Amino acid sequence: MNVTLKIRRFNPERDREPWWGTYTVEAESTDRLLDALNHVKWYQDGTLTFRRSCAHGVCGSDAMLINGSNALACKVLLKDLGQHVTVEPLRGFRVIKDLLVDLEPFFAKYRQVKPYLITASAPPANERLQSPAERERYDDTTKCILCGACTTACPSFWANPAYIGPAAIVNAHRFIFDSRDEGAEERLSILNTADGVWRCRTIFNCVEACPRGINVTRAIGEVKQALLYRKL
Ligand code: SF4
Ligand code: FES
């Protein structure tokens, strides 16, 4: 099949405004969008810039706006996109070049919620044990690959870039509900602000955008409930 890619291009060293580049690629219907982007870069225009690494939906590098929805380029098949595909950078972050956005503010918010095990008590002789039910409590939020698709699909974030965003809350949830962790109060107080968890207006775009199928809105709701009722 022939696929036409309309890609939003921008090189701040050369362009005053973003512009649309149009490229036609001959591809198999079972190819991924990433294959088509690679084809453009390798055979048509080597200046096209985008992030990718694993090519298997694991590293979270290639989230982009594809036909108007956030997705990983390595996880969407061309046959599901049609013969005319529009590709844009994630919304809400500074474009460094073409589809490459500056994710530093995103990772700064991730670091803000202390996404690591915090313990104050003395370590047990062997290991910190956890029952299967306790592990299940936060299983969904362990699946996050930090692709940024949820945060950049969120109108609350577009309207207020200071909002900590769904991805950071998901990663706080992963530790807040971990029975071995002792830093929940610290994380909850970080999120208990107008630009923290309360900026979420339950719009659900994040759930639709998440390539890992995480119920992001439910996780945010559980953090809100923990704040209101301290039910961990
Ligand atoms: S919650 Fe889902 S969409 Fe958000 S950063 Fe994690 S994997 Fe990506
Ligand atoms: S390139 Fe790693 S998730 Fe797509």
PDB file of C-alpha atoms and ligand atoms in Angstrom:
ATOM      1  CA  MET A   1       0.000   0.000   0.000  1.00  0.00           C
ATOM      2  CA  ASN A   2       1.035   3.609  -0.552  1.00  0.00           C
ATOM      3  CA  VAL A   3       0.796   5.785   2.534  1.00  0.00           C
ATOM      4  CA  THR A   4       1.026   9.556   2.595  1.00  0.00           C
ATOM      5  CA  LEU A   5       2.520  10.971   5.762  1.00  0.00           C
ATOM      6  CA  LYS A   6       1.865  14.597   6.595  1.00  0.00           C
ATOM      7  CA  ILE A   7       4.437  15.459   9.234  1.00  0.00           C
ATOM      8  CA  ARG A   8       4.648  18.681  11.206  1.00  0.00           C
ATOM      9  CA  ARG A   9       8.193  19.917  10.789  1.00  0.00           C
ATOM     10  CA  PHE A  10      10.066  22.631  12.664  1.00  0.00           C
ATOM     11  CA  ASN A  11      13.732  23.453  12.866  1.00  0.00           C
ATOM     12  CA  PRO A  12      14.192  26.428  15.219  1.00  0.00           C
ATOM     13  CA  GLU A  13      17.557  27.202  13.626  1.00  0.00           C
ATOM     14  CA  ARG A  14      15.943  27.680  10.224  1.00  0.00           C
ATOM     15  CA  ASP A  15      12.155  27.986  10.413  1.00  0.00           C
ATOM     16  CA  ARG A  16      10.137  30.922  11.708  1.00  0.00           C
ATOM     17  CA  GLU A  17       6.981  28.797  11.837  1.00  0.00           C
ATOM     18  CA  PRO A  18       6.221  25.066  11.783  1.00  0.00           C
ATOM     19  CA  TRP A  19       5.334  23.670   8.354  1.00  0.00           C
ATOM     20  CA  TRP A  20       3.905  20.447   6.945  1.00  0.00           C
ATOM     21  CA  GLY A  21       6.115  18.013   5.072  1.00  0.00           C
ATOM     22  CA  THR A  22       4.359  15.449   2.876  1.00  0.00           C
ATOM     23  CA  TYR A  23       5.996  12.114   2.078  1.00  0.00           C
ATOM     24  CA  THR A  24       4.719   9.052   0.262  1.00  0.00           C
ATOM     25  CA  VAL A  25       5.961   5.675   1.425  1.00  0.00           C
ATOM     26  CA  GLU A  26       5.370   2.255  -0.052  1.00  0.00           C
ATOM     27  CA  ALA A  27       4.712  -0.075   2.853  1.00  0.00           C
ATOM     28  CA  GLU A  28       3.049  -3.278   3.972  1.00  0.00           C
ATOM     29  CA  SER A  29      -0.286  -2.793   5.691  1.00  0.00           C
ATOM     30  CA  THR A  30       1.179  -4.648   8.687  1.00  0.00           C
ATOM     31  CA  ASP A  31       4.091  -2.206   8.992  1.00  0.00           C
ATOM     32  CA  ARG A  32       4.073   0.125  11.957  1.00  0.00           C
ATOM     33  CA  LEU A  33       4.039   3.886  11.671  1.00  0.00           C
ATOM     34  CA  LEU A  34       7.602   3.813  13.019  1.00  0.00           C
ATOM     35  CA  ASP A  35       8.669   1.767   9.978  1.00  0.00           C
ATOM     36  CA  ALA A  36       7.206   4.442   7.689  1.00  0.00           C
ATOM     37  CA  LEU A  37       8.918   7.261   9.630  1.00  0.00           C
ATOM     38  CA  ASN A  38      12.213   5.373   9.449  1.00  0.00           C
ATOM     39  CA  HIS A  39      11.710   4.983   5.701  1.00  0.00           C
ATOM     40  CA  VAL A  40      11.266   8.737   5.316  1.00  0.00           C
ATOM     41  CA  LYS A  41      14.353   9.430   7.420  1.00  0.00           C
ATOM     42  CA  TRP A  42      16.587   6.808   5.803  1.00  0.00           C
ATOM     43  CA  TYR A  43      15.564   7.229   2.155  1.00  0.00           C
ATOM     44  CA  GLN A  44      13.842  10.594   1.681  1.00  0.00           C
ATOM     45  CA  ASP A  45      14.897  13.232   4.188  1.00  0.00           C
ATOM     46  CA  GLY A  46      17.605  12.483   6.726  1.00  0.00           C
ATOM     47  CA  THR A  47      16.875  15.714   8.586  1.00  0.00           C
ATOM     48  CA  LEU A  48      13.542  14.397   9.931  1.00  0.00           C
ATOM     49  CA  THR A  49      13.969  14.183  13.686  1.00  0.00           C
ATOM     50  CA  PHE A  50      12.078  11.941  16.111  1.00  0.00           C
ATOM     51  CA  ARG A  51      12.830   9.871  19.173  1.00  0.00           C
ATOM     52  CA  ARG A  52      12.716   6.075  19.155  1.00  0.00           C
ATOM     53  CA  SER A  53      14.696   3.272  20.712  1.00  0.00           C
ATOM     54  CA  CYS A  54      13.234  -0.162  21.467  1.00  0.00           C
ATOM     55  CA  ALA A  55      10.684  -0.230  18.615  1.00  0.00           C
ATOM     56  CA  HIS A  56       8.579  -2.635  20.685  1.00  0.00           C
ATOM     57  CA  GLY A  57       6.418  -0.495  22.945  1.00  0.00           C
ATOM     58  CA  VAL A  58       8.719  -0.793  25.933  1.00  0.00           C
ATOM     59  CA  CYS A  59      10.918   2.303  26.212  1.00  0.00           C
ATOM     60  CA  GLY A  60       8.218   4.961  25.745  1.00  0.00           C
ATOM     61  CA  SER A  61      10.379   7.084  23.411  1.00  0.00           C
ATOM     62  CA  ASP A  62       8.159   7.490  20.389  1.00  0.00           C
ATOM     63  CA  ALA A  63       4.884   8.867  21.718  1.00  0.00           C
ATOM     64  CA  MET A  64       3.490  11.383  19.230  1.00  0.00           C
ATOM     65  CA  LEU A  65       0.216  12.813  18.009  1.00  0.00           C
ATOM     66  CA  ILE A  66      -0.978  10.428  15.288  1.00  0.00           C
ATOM     67  CA  ASN A  67      -4.134  11.334  13.384  1.00  0.00           C
ATOM     68  CA  GLY A  68      -5.041  13.561  16.312  1.00  0.00           C
ATOM     69  CA  SER A  69      -4.513  11.022  19.123  1.00  0.00           C
ATOM     70  CA  ASN A  70      -1.461  10.297  21.233  1.00  0.00           C
ATOM     71  CA  ALA A  71       0.088   6.890  20.575  1.00  0.00           C
ATOM     72  CA  LEU A  72       3.432   5.134  20.224  1.00  0.00           C
ATOM     73  CA  ALA A  73       4.585   5.088  16.592  1.00  0.00           C
ATOM     74  CA  CYS A  74       5.988   1.584  17.120  1.00  0.00           C
ATOM     75  CA  LYS A  75       2.637   0.208  18.311  1.00  0.00           C
ATOM     76  CA  VAL A  76       0.255   1.435  15.626  1.00  0.00           C
ATOM     77  CA  LEU A  77      -0.111  -0.441  12.351  1.00  0.00           C
ATOM     78  CA  LEU A  78      -0.505   1.448   9.104  1.00  0.00           C
ATOM     79  CA  LYS A  79      -3.611  -0.582   8.220  1.00  0.00           C
ATOM     80  CA  ASP A  80      -5.326   0.944  11.262  1.00  0.00           C
ATOM     81  CA  LEU A  81      -4.376   4.495  10.289  1.00  0.00           C
ATOM     82  CA  GLY A  82      -5.521   4.607   6.668  1.00  0.00           C
ATOM     83  CA  GLN A  83      -3.602   5.873   3.659  1.00  0.00           C
ATOM     84  CA  HIS A  84      -3.293   9.471   4.872  1.00  0.00           C
ATOM     85  CA  VAL A  85      -1.606   9.846   8.235  1.00  0.00           C
ATOM     86  CA  THR A  86      -0.960  13.080  10.110  1.00  0.00           C
ATOM     87  CA  VAL A  87       1.932  13.086  12.568  1.00  0.00           C
ATOM     88  CA  GLU A  88       2.643  15.887  15.046  1.00  0.00           C
ATOM     89  CA  PRO A  89       4.743  16.320  18.188  1.00  0.00           C
ATOM     90  CA  LEU A  90       3.150  15.799  21.606  1.00  0.00           C
ATOM     91  CA  ARG A  91       1.209  18.869  22.717  1.00  0.00           C
ATOM     92  CA  GLY A  92       2.212  21.100  25.589  1.00  0.00           C
ATOM     93  CA  PHE A  93       6.009  20.790  25.460  1.00  0.00           C
ATOM     94  CA  ARG A  94       8.587  22.911  23.654  1.00  0.00           C
ATOM     95  CA  VAL A  95       9.466  21.460  20.275  1.00  0.00           C
ATOM     96  CA  ILE A  96      13.216  20.944  19.990  1.00  0.00           C
ATOM     97  CA  LYS A  97      12.993  19.839  16.366  1.00  0.00           C
ATOM     98  CA  ASP A  98      10.227  18.235  14.290  1.00  0.00           C
ATOM     99  CA  LEU A  99       8.637  15.479  16.439  1.00  0.00           C
ATOM    100  CA  LEU A 100      11.178  15.803  19.238  1.00  0.00           C
ATOM    101  CA  VAL A 101       9.924  17.647  22.305  1.00  0.00           C
ATOM    102  CA  ASP A 102      11.724  18.767  25.449  1.00  0.00           C
ATOM    103  CA  LEU A 103      10.695  16.234  28.114  1.00  0.00           C
ATOM    104  CA  GLU A 104      12.784  17.735  30.909  1.00  0.00           C
ATOM    105  CA  PRO A 105       9.767  19.461  32.589  1.00  0.00           C
ATOM    106  CA  PHE A 106       7.931  16.111  32.404  1.00  0.00           C
ATOM    107  CA  PHE A 107      10.750  14.243  34.140  1.00  0.00           C
ATOM    108  CA  ALA A 108      11.188  17.050  36.689  1.00  0.00           C
ATOM    109  CA  LYS A 109       7.585  16.438  37.792  1.00  0.00           C
ATOM    110  CA  TYR A 110       8.197  12.689  37.847  1.00  0.00           C
ATOM    111  CA  ARG A 111      11.190  13.205  40.152  1.00  0.00           C
ATOM    112  CA  GLN A 112       9.106  15.543  42.335  1.00  0.00           C
ATOM    113  CA  VAL A 113       6.906  12.650  43.560  1.00  0.00           C
ATOM    114  CA  LYS A 114       9.937  10.634  44.728  1.00  0.00           C
ATOM    115  CA  PRO A 115       9.372   7.583  42.520  1.00  0.00           C
ATOM    116  CA  TYR A 116      11.419   5.147  44.579  1.00  0.00           C
ATOM    117  CA  LEU A 117      10.950   3.049  47.695  1.00  0.00           C
ATOM    118  CA  ILE A 118      11.226   5.124  50.881  1.00  0.00           C
ATOM    119  CA  THR A 119      11.779   3.316  54.183  1.00  0.00           C
ATOM    120  CA  ALA A 120      12.625   4.628  57.638  1.00  0.00           C
ATOM    121  CA  SER A 121      12.278   1.436  59.662  1.00  0.00           C
ATOM    122  CA  ALA A 122      15.197  -0.929  60.137  1.00  0.00           C
ATOM    123  CA  PRO A 123      15.521  -3.437  57.313  1.00  0.00           C
ATOM    124  CA  PRO A 124      14.289  -6.948  58.128  1.00  0.00           C
ATOM    125  CA  ALA A 125      16.797  -9.800  58.329  1.00  0.00           C
ATOM    126  CA  ASN A 126      16.015 -11.122  54.867  1.00  0.00           C
ATOM    127  CA  GLU A 127      13.623  -9.099  52.731  1.00  0.00           C
ATOM    128  CA  ARG A 128      10.552  -6.870  52.910  1.00  0.00           C
ATOM    129  CA  LEU A 129       7.788  -9.371  52.305  1.00  0.00           C
ATOM    130  CA  GLN A 130       4.559  -8.623  50.526  1.00  0.00           C
ATOM    131  CA  SER A 131       1.490 -10.789  49.944  1.00  0.00           C
ATOM    132  CA  PRO A 132       0.120 -11.313  46.403  1.00  0.00           C
ATOM    133  CA  ALA A 133      -2.905  -9.189  47.365  1.00  0.00           C
ATOM    134  CA  GLU A 134      -0.651  -6.361  48.549  1.00  0.00           C
ATOM    135  CA  ARG A 135       1.316  -6.563  45.286  1.00  0.00           C
ATOM    136  CA  GLU A 136      -1.908  -6.548  43.282  1.00  0.00           C
ATOM    137  CA  ARG A 137      -2.935  -3.261  44.919  1.00  0.00           C
ATOM    138  CA  TYR A 138      -0.606  -1.201  42.723  1.00  0.00           C
ATOM    139  CA  ASP A 139      -0.019  -3.619  39.840  1.00  0.00           C
ATOM    140  CA  ASP A 140      -1.684  -1.402  37.214  1.00  0.00           C
ATOM    141  CA  THR A 141       0.566   1.582  37.856  1.00  0.00           C
ATOM    142  CA  THR A 142       3.783  -0.492  37.670  1.00  0.00           C
ATOM    143  CA  LYS A 143       3.181  -0.733  33.923  1.00  0.00           C
ATOM    144  CA  CYS A 144       4.009   2.913  33.181  1.00  0.00           C
ATOM    145  CA  ILE A 145       6.796   3.421  30.629  1.00  0.00           C
ATOM    146  CA  LEU A 146       6.937   7.229  31.053  1.00  0.00           C
ATOM    147  CA  CYS A 147       5.996   7.937  27.463  1.00  0.00           C
ATOM    148  CA  GLY A 148       4.166  11.177  28.353  1.00  0.00           C
ATOM    149  CA  ALA A 149       1.102  10.335  26.246  1.00  0.00           C
ATOM    150  CA  CYS A 150      -1.296  10.807  29.179  1.00  0.00           C
ATOM    151  CA  THR A 151       0.033  14.144  30.402  1.00  0.00           C
ATOM    152  CA  THR A 152       0.166  15.647  26.909  1.00  0.00           C
ATOM    153  CA  ALA A 153      -3.389  14.496  26.146  1.00  0.00           C
ATOM    154  CA  CYS A 154      -4.736  16.287  29.222  1.00  0.00           C
ATOM    155  CA  PRO A 155      -6.619  19.599  28.727  1.00  0.00           C
ATOM    156  CA  SER A 156      -5.912  20.525  32.362  1.00  0.00           C
ATOM    157  CA  PHE A 157      -2.188  20.300  31.548  1.00  0.00           C
ATOM    158  CA  TRP A 158      -2.562  22.282  28.309  1.00  0.00           C
ATOM    159  CA  ALA A 159      -4.366  25.017  30.236  1.00  0.00           C
ATOM    160  CA  ASN A 160      -1.937  24.976  33.128  1.00  0.00           C
ATOM    161  CA  PRO A 161       1.552  23.580  32.472  1.00  0.00           C
ATOM    162  CA  ALA A 162       2.268  23.835  36.206  1.00  0.00           C
ATOM    163  CA  TYR A 163      -0.119  20.878  36.755  1.00  0.00           C
ATOM    164  CA  ILE A 164       1.978  17.941  37.910  1.00  0.00           C
ATOM    165  CA  GLY A 165       0.139  15.779  35.388  1.00  0.00           C
ATOM    166  CA  PRO A 166      -1.246  12.248  35.230  1.00  0.00           C
ATOM    167  CA  ALA A 167       2.064  10.458  34.620  1.00  0.00           C
ATOM    168  CA  ALA A 168       3.642  11.816  37.813  1.00  0.00           C
ATOM    169  CA  ILE A 169       0.519  10.891  39.808  1.00  0.00           C
ATOM    170  CA  VAL A 170       0.535   7.368  38.345  1.00  0.00           C
ATOM    171  CA  ASN A 171       4.117   6.954  39.493  1.00  0.00           C
ATOM    172  CA  ALA A 172       3.308   8.358  42.925  1.00  0.00           C
ATOM    173  CA  HIS A 173       0.399   5.874  43.135  1.00  0.00           C
ATOM    174  CA  ARG A 174       2.788   3.013  42.396  1.00  0.00           C
ATOM    175  CA  PHE A 175       4.629   3.729  45.675  1.00  0.00           C
ATOM    176  CA  ILE A 176       1.841   5.234  47.808  1.00  0.00           C
ATOM    177  CA  PHE A 177      -0.020   1.907  47.687  1.00  0.00           C
ATOM    178  CA  ASP A 178       3.050  -0.300  48.045  1.00  0.00           C
ATOM    179  CA  SER A 179       2.777  -1.944  51.493  1.00  0.00           C
ATOM    180  CA  ARG A 180       6.590  -1.897  51.877  1.00  0.00           C
ATOM    181  CA  ASP A 181       6.889   1.841  51.297  1.00  0.00           C
ATOM    182  CA  GLU A 182       6.917   4.357  54.157  1.00  0.00           C
ATOM    183  CA  GLY A 183       6.893   7.587  52.167  1.00  0.00           C
ATOM    184  CA  ALA A 184       3.176   7.823  51.351  1.00  0.00           C
ATOM    185  CA  GLU A 185       2.496  10.818  53.614  1.00  0.00           C
ATOM    186  CA  GLU A 186       5.400  12.719  52.060  1.00  0.00           C
ATOM    187  CA  ARG A 187       4.160  12.038  48.528  1.00  0.00           C
ATOM    188  CA  LEU A 188       0.546  12.786  49.402  1.00  0.00           C
ATOM    189  CA  SER A 189       1.494  16.187  50.798  1.00  0.00           C
ATOM    190  CA  ILE A 190       3.449  16.938  47.580  1.00  0.00           C
ATOM    191  CA  LEU A 191       0.302  16.128  45.569  1.00  0.00           C
ATOM    192  CA  ASN A 192      -2.121  17.942  47.898  1.00  0.00           C
ATOM    193  CA  THR A 193      -1.947  21.278  46.076  1.00  0.00           C
ATOM    194  CA  ALA A 194      -3.961  23.160  43.460  1.00  0.00           C
ATOM    195  CA  ASP A 195      -1.413  22.150  40.798  1.00  0.00           C
ATOM    196  CA  GLY A 196      -1.139  18.662  42.245  1.00  0.00           C
ATOM    197  CA  VAL A 197      -3.793  15.986  42.145  1.00  0.00           C
ATOM    198  CA  TRP A 198      -6.655  18.488  42.504  1.00  0.00           C
ATOM    199  CA  ARG A 199      -5.956  19.979  39.065  1.00  0.00           C
ATOM    200  CA  CYS A 200      -7.359  16.743  37.574  1.00  0.00           C
ATOM    201  CA  ARG A 201     -10.893  17.357  36.308  1.00  0.00           C
ATOM    202  CA  THR A 202     -11.600  13.681  35.509  1.00  0.00           C
ATOM    203  CA  ILE A 203     -11.612  14.189  31.749  1.00  0.00           C
ATOM    204  CA  PHE A 204     -10.412  10.623  30.984  1.00  0.00           C
ATOM    205  CA  ASN A 205      -8.227  11.610  27.967  1.00  0.00           C
ATOM    206  CA  CYS A 206      -5.319  10.037  29.838  1.00  0.00           C
ATOM    207  CA  VAL A 207      -7.015   6.633  29.929  1.00  0.00           C
ATOM    208  CA  GLU A 208      -7.608   6.726  26.193  1.00  0.00           C
ATOM    209  CA  ALA A 209      -4.032   7.852  25.488  1.00  0.00           C
ATOM    210  CA  CYS A 210      -2.150   5.351  27.652  1.00  0.00           C
ATOM    211  CA  PRO A 211      -0.481   2.732  25.411  1.00  0.00           C
ATOM    212  CA  ARG A 212      -0.091   0.437  28.423  1.00  0.00           C
ATOM    213  CA  GLY A 213      -3.799   0.323  29.162  1.00  0.00           C
ATOM    214  CA  ILE A 214      -3.363   1.816  32.625  1.00  0.00           C
ATOM    215  CA  ASN A 215      -6.554   3.156  34.153  1.00  0.00           C
ATOM    216  CA  VAL A 216      -4.909   6.490  34.839  1.00  0.00           C
ATOM    217  CA  THR A 217      -8.060   8.296  35.972  1.00  0.00           C
ATOM    218  CA  ARG A 218      -8.819   5.545  38.490  1.00  0.00           C
ATOM    219  CA  ALA A 219      -5.275   5.792  39.873  1.00  0.00           C
ATOM    220  CA  ILE A 220      -5.648   9.564  40.236  1.00  0.00           C
ATOM    221  CA  GLY A 221      -9.019   9.024  41.933  1.00  0.00           C
ATOM    222  CA  GLU A 222      -7.442   6.593  44.408  1.00  0.00           C
ATOM    223  CA  VAL A 223      -4.777   9.141  45.290  1.00  0.00           C
ATOM    224  CA  LYS A 224      -7.490  11.784  45.826  1.00  0.00           C
ATOM    225  CA  GLN A 225      -9.383   9.361  48.063  1.00  0.00           C
ATOM    226  CA  ALA A 226      -6.220   8.565  50.013  1.00  0.00           C
ATOM    227  CA  LEU A 227      -5.803  12.296  50.601  1.00  0.00           C
ATOM    228  CA  LEU A 228      -9.392  12.728  51.710  1.00  0.00           C
ATOM    229  CA  TYR A 229      -9.721   9.593  53.810  1.00  0.00           C
ATOM    230  CA  ARG A 230      -6.108   8.412  54.235  1.00  0.00           C
ATOM    231  CA  LYS A 231      -7.194   4.928  53.126  1.00  0.00           C
ATOM    232  CA  LEU A 232      -3.979   3.324  51.940  1.00  0.00           C
TER     233      LEU A 232
HETATM  234  S1  SF4 B   1       0.587   6.324  32.475  1.00  0.00           S
HETATM  235 FE1  SF4 B   1       0.538   5.426  30.398  1.00  0.00          FE
HETATM  236  S2  SF4 B   1       0.455   7.226  29.037  1.00  0.00           S
HETATM  237 FE2  SF4 B   1       1.101   7.985  31.025  1.00  0.00          FE
HETATM  238  S3  SF4 B   1       3.346   8.034  30.929  1.00  0.00           S
HETATM  239 FE3  SF4 B   1       2.725   6.046  31.832  1.00  0.00          FE
HETATM  240  S4  SF4 B   1       2.608   4.617  30.095  1.00  0.00           S
HETATM  241 FE4  SF4 B   1       2.641   6.687  29.212  1.00  0.00          FE
HETATM  242  S1  FES B   2      10.421   2.963  20.377  1.00  0.00           S
HETATM  243 FE1  FES B   2      10.320   2.220  22.423  1.00  0.00          FE
HETATM  244  S2  FES B   2       8.199   2.412  22.865  1.00  0.00           S
HETATM  245 FE2  FES B   2       8.295   2.836  20.751  1.00  0.00          FE
END
